[in-house]
mmCIF file of C-alpha atoms and ligand atoms in Angstrom:
data_model
loop_
_atom_site.group_PDB
_atom_site.id
_atom_site.type_symbol
_atom_site.label_atom_id
_atom_site.label_comp_id
_atom_site.label_asym_id
_atom_site.label_seq_id
_atom_site.Cartn_x
_atom_site.Cartn_y
_atom_site.Cartn_z
ATOM 1 C CA UNK A 289 53.168 -101.872 -161.111
ATOM 2 C CA UNK A 290 53.416 -101.089 -157.882
ATOM 3 C CA UNK A 291 53.458 -101.955 -153.916
ATOM 4 C CA UNK A 292 50.313 -101.518 -151.706
ATOM 5 C CA UNK A 293 51.668 -102.968 -148.091
ATOM 6 C CA UNK A 294 54.880 -103.416 -147.147
ATOM 7 C CA UNK A 295 55.995 -105.282 -144.009
ATOM 8 C CA UNK A 296 59.422 -105.169 -142.243
ATOM 9 C CA UNK A 297 60.874 -107.184 -139.104
ATOM 10 C CA UNK A 298 63.952 -106.591 -137.808
ATOM 11 C CA UNK A 299 64.978 -105.074 -140.557
ATOM 12 C CA UNK A 300 68.274 -103.000 -140.420
ATOM 13 C CA UNK A 301 66.614 -99.759 -137.435
ATOM 14 C CA UNK A 302 63.111 -101.036 -138.523
ATOM 15 C CA UNK A 303 61.010 -103.537 -135.405
ATOM 16 C CA UNK A 304 57.974 -104.397 -137.190
ATOM 17 C CA UNK A 305 57.229 -101.641 -139.613
ATOM 18 C CA UNK A 306 53.785 -101.768 -141.743
ATOM 19 C CA UNK A 307 53.408 -98.807 -144.546
ATOM 20 C CA UNK A 308 50.507 -98.597 -147.094
ATOM 21 C CA UNK A 309 52.089 -97.065 -150.298
ATOM 22 C CA UNK A 310 49.260 -95.249 -152.352
ATOM 23 C CA UNK A 311 50.069 -96.351 -156.795
ATOM 24 C CA UNK A 312 51.272 -92.914 -157.308
ATOM 25 C CA UNK A 313 54.506 -90.554 -155.505
ATOM 26 C CA UNK A 314 54.575 -91.578 -152.024
ATOM 27 C CA UNK A 315 57.589 -88.842 -149.621
ATOM 28 C CA UNK A 316 59.417 -89.795 -146.607
ATOM 29 C CA UNK A 317 60.106 -87.419 -144.857
ATOM 30 C CA UNK A 318 62.813 -87.121 -141.670
ATOM 31 C CA UNK A 319 65.870 -85.896 -140.694
ATOM 32 C CA UNK A 320 69.140 -87.701 -141.658
ATOM 33 C CA UNK A 321 69.616 -91.555 -140.108
ATOM 34 C CA UNK A 322 65.955 -92.107 -138.899
ATOM 35 C CA UNK A 323 65.549 -95.043 -141.663
ATOM 36 C CA UNK A 324 64.026 -93.304 -144.503
ATOM 37 C CA UNK A 325 66.714 -95.566 -147.260
ATOM 38 C CA UNK A 326 66.205 -98.206 -145.456
ATOM 39 C CA UNK A 327 62.646 -98.777 -146.587
ATOM 40 C CA UNK A 328 63.724 -98.168 -150.427
ATOM 41 C CA UNK A 329 66.387 -100.611 -149.185
ATOM 42 C CA UNK A 330 63.825 -103.612 -148.077
ATOM 43 C CA UNK A 331 61.989 -102.642 -150.956
ATOM 44 C CA UNK A 332 64.518 -102.980 -153.786
ATOM 45 C CA UNK A 333 65.647 -106.175 -151.483
ATOM 46 C CA UNK A 334 61.635 -107.928 -151.616
ATOM 47 C CA UNK A 335 62.013 -107.019 -155.561
ATOM 48 C CA UNK A 336 65.547 -107.930 -156.362
ATOM 49 C CA UNK A 337 65.923 -110.249 -153.679
ATOM 50 C CA UNK A 338 69.900 -108.227 -153.341
ATOM 51 C CA UNK A 339 71.279 -105.444 -152.208
ATOM 52 C CA UNK A 340 74.089 -103.569 -153.657
ATOM 53 C CA UNK A 341 75.159 -101.314 -150.151
ATOM 54 C CA UNK A 342 75.659 -104.801 -148.548
ATOM 55 C CA UNK A 343 78.672 -107.005 -148.623
ATOM 56 C CA UNK A 344 76.750 -109.633 -146.767
ATOM 57 C CA UNK A 345 72.445 -110.010 -145.657
ATOM 58 C CA UNK A 346 73.475 -110.038 -142.053
ATOM 59 C CA UNK A 347 73.994 -106.249 -142.043
ATOM 60 C CA UNK A 348 70.406 -106.146 -142.870
ATOM 61 C CA UNK A 349 69.208 -107.854 -139.606
ATOM 62 C CA UNK A 350 68.628 -105.230 -137.051
ATOM 63 C CA UNK A 351 71.430 -105.753 -134.482
ATOM 64 C CA UNK A 352 70.851 -107.818 -131.863
ATOM 65 C CA UNK A 353 68.177 -109.925 -133.658
ATOM 66 C CA UNK A 354 68.781 -113.229 -135.975
ATOM 67 C CA UNK A 355 66.924 -113.123 -138.400
ATOM 68 C CA UNK A 356 64.886 -110.090 -141.239
ATOM 69 C CA UNK A 357 61.143 -110.651 -142.431
ATOM 70 C CA UNK A 358 60.093 -108.706 -145.199
ATOM 71 C CA UNK A 359 57.223 -109.506 -146.622
ATOM 72 C CA UNK A 360 55.040 -106.812 -149.382
ATOM 73 C CA UNK A 361 51.854 -107.632 -152.112
ATOM 74 C CA UNK A 362 52.371 -105.848 -155.213
ATOM 75 C CA UNK A 363 50.145 -105.392 -157.899
ATOM 76 C CA UNK A 364 51.637 -105.845 -161.573
ATOM 77 C CA UNK A 365 49.250 -106.444 -164.620
ATOM 78 C CA UNK A 366 46.363 -105.780 -162.562
ATOM 79 C CA UNK A 367 47.343 -109.618 -160.597
ATOM 80 C CA UNK A 368 47.876 -109.600 -156.777
ATOM 81 C CA UNK A 369 50.927 -111.045 -155.640
ATOM 82 C CA UNK A 370 52.509 -111.199 -152.218
ATOM 83 C CA UNK A 371 56.538 -111.210 -152.787
ATOM 84 C CA UNK A 372 58.131 -112.472 -148.965
ATOM 85 C CA UNK A 373 61.784 -113.312 -147.933
ATOM 86 C CA UNK A 374 63.534 -114.614 -144.565
ATOM 87 C CA UNK A 375 66.913 -114.464 -143.489
ATOM 88 C CA UNK A 376 68.814 -115.495 -140.930
ATOM 89 C CA UNK A 377 72.372 -117.037 -141.250
ATOM 90 C CA UNK A 378 72.810 -120.072 -143.267
ATOM 91 C CA UNK A 379 69.402 -119.827 -143.908
ATOM 92 C CA UNK A 380 67.433 -117.523 -147.223
ATOM 93 C CA UNK A 381 63.891 -118.974 -148.208
ATOM 94 C CA UNK A 382 62.372 -115.980 -150.988
ATOM 95 C CA UNK A 383 58.956 -116.674 -151.693
ATOM 96 C CA UNK A 384 56.227 -116.240 -154.723
ATOM 97 C CA UNK A 385 52.891 -116.227 -153.230
ATOM 98 C CA UNK A 386 53.455 -118.570 -150.446
ATOM 99 C CA UNK A 387 55.949 -120.590 -152.580
ATOM 100 C CA UNK A 388 59.533 -121.352 -152.417
ATOM 101 C CA UNK A 389 61.868 -120.158 -154.829
ATOM 102 C CA UNK A 390 64.445 -122.585 -155.090
ATOM 103 C CA UNK A 391 66.857 -119.674 -157.044
ATOM 104 C CA UNK A 392 67.356 -116.523 -157.369
ATOM 105 C CA UNK A 393 66.354 -116.522 -161.480
ATOM 106 C CA UNK A 394 62.576 -117.890 -160.322
ATOM 107 C CA UNK A 395 62.409 -114.619 -158.069
ATOM 108 C CA UNK A 396 64.122 -112.473 -159.812
ATOM 109 C CA UNK A 397 61.733 -110.037 -162.611
ATOM 110 C CA UNK A 398 58.498 -110.609 -160.968
ATOM 111 C CA UNK A 399 58.552 -107.305 -159.810
ATOM 112 C CA UNK A 400 60.590 -104.872 -161.448
ATOM 113 C CA UNK A 401 62.445 -101.631 -159.839
ATOM 114 C CA UNK A 402 64.398 -98.879 -160.705
ATOM 115 C CA UNK A 403 66.594 -97.466 -157.752
ATOM 116 C CA UNK A 404 68.202 -94.134 -158.406
ATOM 117 C CA UNK A 405 70.682 -93.278 -154.898
ATOM 118 C CA UNK A 406 73.703 -90.462 -154.663
ATOM 119 C CA UNK A 407 75.409 -94.116 -155.051
ATOM 120 C CA UNK A 408 74.736 -94.996 -158.577
ATOM 121 C CA UNK A 409 76.981 -91.559 -159.397
ATOM 122 C CA UNK A 410 79.533 -94.802 -159.204
ATOM 123 C CA UNK A 411 78.456 -95.498 -162.512
ATOM 124 C CA UNK A 412 80.215 -92.900 -164.487
ATOM 125 C CA UNK A 413 83.058 -92.338 -161.751
ATOM 126 C CA UNK A 414 84.312 -96.400 -160.260
ATOM 127 C CA UNK A 415 85.493 -98.997 -162.488
ATOM 128 C CA UNK A 416 84.261 -101.328 -164.671
ATOM 129 C CA UNK A 417 82.550 -103.524 -161.609
ATOM 130 C CA UNK A 418 79.965 -100.980 -160.787
ATOM 131 C CA UNK A 419 79.021 -101.008 -164.707
ATOM 132 C CA UNK A 420 78.657 -104.345 -165.364
ATOM 133 C CA UNK A 421 76.514 -104.418 -161.836
ATOM 134 C CA UNK A 422 74.308 -102.249 -163.485
ATOM 135 C CA UNK A 423 73.710 -103.807 -167.066
ATOM 136 C CA UNK A 424 73.339 -107.280 -165.924
ATOM 137 C CA UNK A 425 70.651 -106.058 -163.060
ATOM 138 C CA UNK A 426 68.680 -104.844 -165.952
ATOM 139 C CA UNK A 427 69.103 -107.826 -167.913
ATOM 140 C CA UNK A 428 67.925 -109.834 -164.986
ATOM 141 C CA UNK A 429 65.076 -107.501 -164.256
ATOM 142 C CA UNK A 430 63.925 -108.821 -167.746
ATOM 143 C CA UNK A 431 65.759 -111.791 -168.363
ATOM 144 C CA UNK A 432 66.663 -113.685 -165.187
ATOM 145 C CA UNK A 433 67.966 -116.648 -166.920
ATOM 146 C CA UNK A 434 70.791 -114.057 -166.932
ATOM 147 C CA UNK A 435 71.540 -114.601 -163.342
ATOM 148 C CA UNK A 436 72.346 -118.690 -163.870
ATOM 149 C CA UNK A 437 74.429 -117.775 -166.330
ATOM 150 C CA UNK A 438 76.267 -115.258 -164.114
ATOM 151 C CA UNK A 439 76.281 -117.625 -161.782
ATOM 152 C CA UNK A 440 77.675 -120.424 -163.792
ATOM 153 C CA UNK A 441 80.393 -118.414 -165.285
ATOM 154 C CA UNK A 442 81.531 -117.444 -161.885
ATOM 155 C CA UNK A 443 82.168 -120.962 -161.063
ATOM 156 C CA UNK A 444 83.927 -121.725 -164.298
ATOM 157 C CA UNK A 445 86.628 -118.261 -163.611
ATOM 158 C CA UNK A 446 86.602 -119.305 -160.404
ATOM 159 C CA UNK A 447 87.218 -122.754 -160.902
ATOM 160 C CA UNK A 448 89.881 -122.181 -163.251
ATOM 161 C CA UNK A 449 91.810 -119.673 -161.067
ATOM 162 C CA UNK A 450 91.719 -122.170 -158.414
ATOM 163 C CA UNK A 451 94.026 -124.879 -161.666
ATOM 164 C CA UNK A 452 96.070 -121.631 -162.913
ATOM 165 C CA UNK A 453 97.305 -121.483 -159.275
ATOM 166 C CA UNK A 454 97.679 -125.244 -158.448
ATOM 167 C CA UNK A 455 98.481 -127.004 -160.698
ATOM 168 C CA UNK A 456 102.245 -127.188 -161.632
ATOM 169 C CA UNK A 457 102.807 -129.681 -164.316
ATOM 170 C CA UNK A 458 102.454 -127.726 -167.958
ATOM 171 C CA UNK A 459 101.388 -130.290 -170.271
ATOM 172 C CA UNK A 460 98.490 -130.803 -167.846
ATOM 173 C CA UNK A 461 97.740 -127.752 -167.006
ATOM 174 C CA UNK A 462 97.315 -126.569 -170.201
ATOM 175 C CA UNK A 463 95.003 -129.312 -171.399
ATOM 176 C CA UNK A 464 92.525 -128.755 -168.572
ATOM 177 C CA UNK A 465 92.966 -124.515 -168.961
ATOM 178 C CA UNK A 466 91.551 -125.777 -172.864
ATOM 179 C CA UNK A 467 88.990 -127.734 -171.132
ATOM 180 C CA UNK A 468 87.436 -125.076 -168.642
ATOM 181 C CA UNK A 469 88.220 -122.176 -171.874
ATOM 182 C CA UNK A 470 84.908 -124.130 -173.775
ATOM 183 C CA UNK A 471 83.272 -123.633 -170.963
ATOM 184 C CA UNK A 472 84.061 -119.490 -170.429
ATOM 185 C CA UNK A 473 83.629 -119.144 -174.115
ATOM 186 C CA UNK A 474 79.768 -121.256 -174.073
ATOM 187 C CA UNK A 475 78.791 -119.134 -171.518
ATOM 188 C CA UNK A 476 80.865 -115.881 -171.447
ATOM 189 C CA UNK A 477 79.305 -115.951 -175.278
ATOM 190 C CA UNK A 478 75.912 -115.685 -173.799
ATOM 191 C CA UNK A 479 76.721 -113.199 -171.514
ATOM 192 C CA UNK A 480 78.237 -110.615 -173.614
ATOM 193 C CA UNK A 481 75.208 -111.147 -176.491
ATOM 194 C CA UNK A 482 72.960 -110.592 -173.480
ATOM 195 C CA UNK A 483 74.723 -107.422 -172.677
ATOM 196 C CA UNK A 484 75.464 -106.066 -176.643
ATOM 197 C CA UNK A 485 71.565 -106.654 -176.777
ATOM 198 C CA UNK A 486 71.537 -104.303 -173.661
ATOM 199 C CA UNK A 487 73.147 -101.521 -174.754
ATOM 200 C CA UNK A 488 71.822 -101.249 -177.494
ATOM 201 C CA UNK A 489 68.667 -100.683 -176.289
ATOM 202 C CA UNK A 490 69.951 -98.194 -173.679
ATOM 203 C CA UNK A 491 72.103 -95.949 -176.329
ATOM 204 C CA UNK A 492 68.743 -95.594 -177.799
ATOM 205 C CA UNK A 493 66.700 -94.905 -175.128
ATOM 206 C CA UNK A 494 69.780 -92.786 -173.089
ATOM 207 C CA UNK A 495 70.761 -90.655 -176.222
ATOM 208 C CA UNK A 496 66.626 -89.084 -176.619
ATOM 209 C CA UNK A 497 66.877 -88.495 -172.693
ATOM 210 C CA UNK A 498 70.254 -87.125 -172.050
ATOM 211 C CA UNK A 499 69.567 -84.847 -175.106
ATOM 212 C CA UNK A 500 65.916 -83.338 -173.152
ATOM 213 C CA UNK A 501 67.672 -82.759 -169.882
ATOM 214 C CA UNK A 502 70.839 -81.722 -171.203
ATOM 215 C CA UNK A 503 71.204 -80.590 -174.676
ATOM 216 C CA UNK A 504 70.509 -81.257 -178.600
ATOM 217 C CA UNK A 505 74.037 -80.606 -179.374
ATOM 218 C CA UNK A 506 75.173 -83.949 -177.238
ATOM 219 C CA UNK A 507 75.646 -86.880 -177.858
ATOM 220 C CA UNK A 508 76.130 -89.579 -175.220
ATOM 221 C CA UNK A 509 77.186 -93.214 -176.380
ATOM 222 C CA UNK A 510 77.461 -96.217 -174.406
ATOM 223 C CA UNK A 511 80.620 -98.311 -175.847
ATOM 224 C CA UNK A 512 80.521 -102.177 -174.686
ATOM 225 C CA UNK A 513 83.942 -102.886 -174.901
ATOM 226 C CA UNK A 514 83.939 -106.910 -174.654
ATOM 227 C CA UNK A 515 87.368 -109.323 -174.327
ATOM 228 C CA UNK A 516 88.740 -105.850 -174.259
ATOM 229 C CA UNK A 517 88.247 -104.984 -178.239
ATOM 230 C CA UNK A 518 86.355 -101.933 -179.520
ATOM 231 C CA UNK A 519 84.511 -103.891 -181.626
ATOM 232 C CA UNK A 520 82.397 -106.385 -179.233
ATOM 233 C CA UNK A 521 80.226 -108.368 -181.919
ATOM 234 C CA UNK A 522 83.710 -108.866 -183.885
ATOM 235 C CA UNK A 523 85.114 -109.432 -180.609
ATOM 236 C CA UNK A 524 82.847 -112.377 -179.296
ATOM 237 C CA UNK A 525 82.847 -114.221 -182.402
ATOM 238 C CA UNK A 526 87.598 -114.693 -182.178
ATOM 239 C CA UNK A 527 86.823 -115.958 -178.368
ATOM 240 C CA UNK A 528 88.527 -119.016 -178.866
ATOM 241 C CA UNK A 529 91.029 -117.373 -180.499
ATOM 242 C CA UNK A 530 91.326 -114.522 -178.324
ATOM 243 C CA UNK A 531 91.812 -116.987 -174.904
ATOM 244 C CA UNK A 532 94.358 -119.234 -176.367
ATOM 245 C CA UNK A 533 96.339 -116.137 -177.133
ATOM 246 C CA UNK A 534 95.919 -115.086 -173.520
ATOM 247 C CA UNK A 535 97.019 -118.332 -172.310
ATOM 248 C CA UNK A 536 100.875 -117.837 -171.318
ATOM 249 C CA UNK A 537 99.748 -114.986 -169.819
ATOM 250 C CA UNK A 538 97.396 -116.198 -167.835
ATOM 251 C CA UNK A 539 99.719 -119.279 -166.909
ATOM 252 C CA UNK A 540 102.827 -116.607 -166.019
ATOM 253 C CA UNK A 541 100.231 -113.814 -163.989
ATOM 254 C CA UNK A 542 97.827 -117.189 -162.509
ATOM 255 C CA UNK A 543 94.778 -115.513 -163.551
ATOM 256 C CA UNK A 544 92.034 -115.475 -165.819
ATOM 257 C CA UNK A 545 92.714 -112.463 -167.990
ATOM 258 C CA UNK A 546 90.068 -112.008 -170.213
ATOM 259 C CA UNK A 547 85.902 -112.894 -170.150
ATOM 260 C CA UNK A 548 83.119 -111.194 -169.929
ATOM 261 C CA UNK A 549 84.068 -110.970 -166.435
ATOM 262 C CA UNK A 550 86.781 -107.917 -167.417
ATOM 263 C CA UNK A 551 84.192 -105.939 -170.010
ATOM 264 C CA UNK A 552 83.463 -102.506 -169.680
ATOM 265 C CA UNK A 553 80.507 -100.105 -170.827
ATOM 266 C CA UNK A 554 82.558 -96.560 -171.373
ATOM 267 C CA UNK A 555 80.592 -94.249 -171.612
ATOM 268 C CA UNK A 556 81.067 -90.950 -174.022
ATOM 269 C CA UNK A 557 79.994 -87.567 -174.051
ATOM 270 C CA UNK A 558 81.016 -86.124 -177.288
ATOM 271 C CA UNK A 559 83.292 -88.746 -178.033
ATOM 272 C CA UNK A 560 84.951 -88.421 -174.585
ATOM 273 C CA UNK A 561 84.740 -91.085 -171.873
ATOM 274 C CA UNK A 562 82.604 -89.314 -168.944
ATOM 275 C CA UNK A 563 84.435 -91.223 -166.321
ATOM 276 C CA UNK A 564 87.446 -88.449 -166.826
ATOM 277 C CA UNK A 565 86.220 -85.796 -168.280
ATOM 278 C CA UNK A 566 82.120 -85.440 -167.536
ATOM 279 C CA UNK A 567 81.755 -82.073 -164.607
ATOM 280 C CA UNK A 568 79.368 -83.583 -161.815
ATOM 281 C CA UNK A 569 76.467 -82.320 -163.093
ATOM 282 C CA UNK A 570 77.311 -83.983 -166.224
ATOM 283 C CA UNK A 571 77.911 -87.034 -164.371
ATOM 284 C CA UNK A 572 74.257 -86.961 -162.806
ATOM 285 C CA UNK A 573 72.870 -86.274 -165.620
ATOM 286 C CA UNK A 574 74.406 -88.983 -167.024
ATOM 287 C CA UNK A 575 73.301 -91.761 -164.268
ATOM 288 C CA UNK A 576 69.639 -89.834 -164.464
ATOM 289 C CA UNK A 577 69.160 -90.445 -168.403
ATOM 290 C CA UNK A 578 70.476 -93.810 -167.082
ATOM 291 C CA UNK A 579 68.068 -94.811 -164.676
ATOM 292 C CA UNK A 580 64.940 -93.136 -166.992
ATOM 293 C CA UNK A 581 66.308 -94.926 -169.844
ATOM 294 C CA UNK A 582 65.762 -98.433 -168.000
ATOM 295 C CA UNK A 583 61.966 -97.072 -166.793
ATOM 296 C CA UNK A 584 61.902 -97.076 -170.557
ATOM 297 C CA UNK A 585 63.468 -100.824 -171.118
ATOM 298 C CA UNK A 586 61.626 -101.825 -168.756
ATOM 299 C CA UNK A 587 58.180 -100.254 -169.777
ATOM 300 C CA UNK A 588 58.885 -101.736 -173.148
ATOM 301 C CA UNK A 589 59.068 -104.811 -172.406
ATOM 302 C CA UNK A 590 56.562 -105.735 -169.632
ATOM 303 C CA UNK A 591 53.773 -103.154 -170.696
ATOM 304 C CA UNK A 592 54.433 -101.459 -167.316
ATOM 305 C CA UNK A 593 56.540 -98.573 -165.443
ATOM 306 C CA UNK A 594 58.299 -100.395 -162.978
ATOM 307 C CA UNK A 595 58.421 -98.904 -159.447
ATOM 308 C CA UNK A 596 60.667 -95.988 -159.208
ATOM 309 C CA UNK A 597 62.612 -95.524 -155.906
ATOM 310 C CA UNK A 598 64.429 -92.026 -155.916
ATOM 311 C CA UNK A 599 66.864 -91.959 -152.807
ATOM 312 C CA UNK A 600 67.335 -88.158 -151.796
ATOM 313 C CA UNK A 601 68.316 -87.598 -155.371
ATOM 314 C CA UNK A 602 66.439 -83.797 -155.687
ATOM 315 C CA UNK A 603 69.068 -81.943 -153.562
ATOM 316 C CA UNK A 604 71.636 -83.038 -155.732
ATOM 317 C CA UNK A 605 70.587 -82.033 -159.029
ATOM 318 C CA UNK A 606 70.230 -78.429 -160.306
ATOM 319 C CA UNK A 607 66.946 -76.704 -160.765
ATOM 320 C CA UNK A 608 66.691 -77.898 -164.135
ATOM 321 C CA UNK A 609 67.123 -81.128 -163.761
ATOM 322 C CA UNK A 610 65.371 -81.022 -160.838
ATOM 323 C CA UNK A 611 62.492 -79.809 -162.490
ATOM 324 C CA UNK A 612 62.873 -82.571 -164.762
ATOM 325 C CA UNK A 613 62.752 -85.210 -162.814
ATOM 326 C CA UNK A 614 59.596 -84.150 -160.557
ATOM 327 C CA UNK A 615 57.107 -83.616 -163.877
ATOM 328 C CA UNK A 616 58.445 -87.110 -164.879
ATOM 329 C CA UNK A 617 57.375 -88.665 -161.743
ATOM 330 C CA UNK A 618 54.370 -86.936 -161.776
ATOM 331 C CA UNK A 619 53.871 -87.778 -165.389
ATOM 332 C CA UNK A 620 52.144 -91.026 -166.641
ATOM 333 C CA UNK A 621 51.112 -93.653 -164.612
ATOM 334 C CA UNK A 622 54.168 -94.840 -162.271
ATOM 335 C CA UNK A 623 54.686 -95.899 -158.517
ATOM 336 C CA UNK A 624 57.593 -93.779 -156.819
ATOM 337 C CA UNK A 625 59.118 -93.937 -153.504
ATOM 338 C CA UNK A 626 61.159 -91.043 -152.873
ATOM 339 C CA UNK A 627 62.934 -89.880 -149.987
ATOM 340 C CA UNK A 628 63.311 -86.072 -148.928
ATOM 341 C CA UNK A 629 64.966 -84.714 -145.567
ATOM 342 C CA UNK A 630 62.578 -81.573 -146.072
ATOM 343 C CA UNK A 631 59.306 -80.971 -147.753
ATOM 344 C CA UNK A 632 59.387 -80.021 -151.382
ATOM 345 C CA UNK A 633 55.711 -78.487 -152.386
ATOM 346 C CA UNK A 634 56.225 -79.376 -156.171
ATOM 347 C CA UNK A 635 56.720 -82.764 -155.381
ATOM 348 C CA UNK A 636 53.501 -82.667 -153.030
ATOM 349 C CA UNK A 637 49.857 -82.832 -154.496
ATOM 350 C CA UNK A 638 47.234 -83.647 -153.214
ATOM 351 C CA UNK A 639 47.382 -87.089 -154.935
ATOM 352 C CA UNK A 640 51.028 -87.120 -152.999
ATOM 353 C CA UNK A 641 51.369 -89.562 -149.996
ATOM 354 C CA UNK A 642 53.541 -87.611 -147.246
ATOM 355 C CA UNK A 643 55.224 -90.175 -144.588
ATOM 356 C CA UNK A 644 56.910 -88.769 -141.773
ATOM 357 C CA UNK A 645 60.428 -91.316 -140.611
ATOM 358 C CA UNK A 646 61.820 -90.927 -137.018
ATOM 359 C CA UNK A 647 63.904 -93.162 -135.756
ATOM 360 C CA UNK A 648 62.334 -96.575 -137.022
ATOM 361 C CA UNK A 649 59.026 -95.205 -137.346
ATOM 362 C CA UNK A 650 56.683 -94.848 -139.854
ATOM 363 C CA UNK A 651 53.354 -92.496 -139.617
ATOM 364 C CA UNK A 652 51.196 -91.215 -142.262
ATOM 365 C CA UNK A 653 50.486 -87.850 -142.694
HETATM 366 N N1 ATP B 214 70.972 -103.147 -139.190
HETATM 367 C C1 ATP B 214 70.944 -102.743 -138.553
HETATM 368 N N2 ATP B 214 70.728 -101.980 -137.332
HETATM 369 C C2 ATP B 214 69.897 -101.259 -136.402
HETATM 370 N N3 ATP B 214 70.295 -100.044 -136.352
HETATM 371 C C3 ATP B 214 71.040 -99.674 -138.312
HETATM 372 C C4 ATP B 214 71.275 -101.010 -138.619
HETATM 373 N N4 ATP B 214 71.613 -100.440 -140.134
HETATM 374 C C5 ATP B 214 71.357 -99.517 -140.041
HETATM 375 N N5 ATP B 214 71.036 -99.057 -138.895
HETATM 376 C C6 ATP B 214 70.520 -97.556 -138.351
HETATM 377 O O1 ATP B 214 69.878 -96.830 -139.267
HETATM 378 C C7 ATP B 214 69.944 -95.376 -139.645
HETATM 379 C C8 ATP B 214 70.658 -95.233 -141.452
HETATM 380 O O2 ATP B 214 69.035 -95.278 -141.601
HETATM 381 P P1 ATP B 214 68.937 -94.831 -142.774
HETATM 382 O O3 ATP B 214 70.542 -94.884 -144.288
HETATM 383 O O4 ATP B 214 67.440 -95.603 -143.382
HETATM 384 O O5 ATP B 214 69.061 -93.378 -142.562
HETATM 385 P P2 ATP B 214 67.943 -92.240 -143.779
HETATM 386 O O6 ATP B 214 66.676 -91.503 -142.780
HETATM 387 O O7 ATP B 214 68.004 -92.612 -145.541
HETATM 388 O O8 ATP B 214 69.312 -90.922 -143.296
HETATM 389 P P3 ATP B 214 69.940 -90.107 -144.518
HETATM 390 O O9 ATP B 214 68.912 -88.795 -144.489
HETATM 391 O O10 ATP B 214 70.633 -89.531 -143.722
HETATM 392 O O11 ATP B 214 70.357 -90.963 -145.372
HETATM 393 C C9 ATP B 214 71.447 -95.060 -138.793
HETATM 394 O O12 ATP B 214 70.710 -94.662 -137.585
HETATM 395 C C10 ATP B 214 72.099 -96.596 -138.705
HETATM 396 O O13 ATP B 214 72.338 -96.760 -137.131
HETATM 397 MG MG1 MG B 215 69.310 -91.970 -147.138
#
């Protein structure tokens, strides 16, 4: 699959810009602060309906304007497809081939992409939030109904939290908690099962890739801790008892303490937690493995590679890993949009489309 034509209006530092992409490698070159990342963010927002860099979509509107508009043509399984996205405060419209989608789950997964930027190091370095977001977005790209589950789950947690904070009568509180717990178990089990399945797939791919980019002797293992337990399949079978056990504790703390919103995916390198023990370079190689594993998983599901969006990552990798990634993007039929501050002869060949990005204006060279 690939993006062929992108149109940005009042998006970040772009007033009005059209970019025609090649199906192969597209290189965006420009000094700092010119709008390279913003293009990738536009593409990724169009595809996923989200941006991980923002708190509110208002931040995406070109300063001083009232709305933004994005549109692009894609080719997916030899079919042409148009995605559009309009936003102004209080109104968000996403369209596939002119038809407005009511829910994000109707939209996400139509086109697939994998983004990789220096910020992705947070998947390894930071807290469970980042890892949950990574895994949930990957599941959603393949199984959009996962978004519906997550949204329903967040609503239930929100309501249970409100109850825990406001209900003073203990008997009443306990019986209402039980009612919410039934929903938590129902939706939460589905979320956990989706994650278990995806982490199993990730493990298979990741381990192979990590051995290639690091060393044959190193073993990378992703381990899902569901409901605070090491054996997540076992944990999910005992979800009702685990919730029951936590009830008094939740009443004391006035907050929901157990469920998939608190789960984590621990990343182990040779048995050690990489968050604490992996070197910066190892952490980068782990994220690279995760991202390339994502490419393979989506490829297996969709029979086409997703669009690979690489934001300024080559400069962060050492020589060997850089070479590996450059070979990877040159191999097989996948579209890559890659940003850099300066030209790199190893990325550019006769098939590479090169664009200059300067102060919110993009010109093909
Ligand atoms: N909502 C907005 N409206 C207008 N300009 C914006 C908006 N949000 C960000 N910018 C501007 O966009 C520019 C940053 O663009 P971007 O992050 O794409 O740069 P970049 O080319 O990727 O730079 P670097 O090489 O440093 O990563 C900054 O100059 C910033 O001030
Ligand atoms: Mg940038």
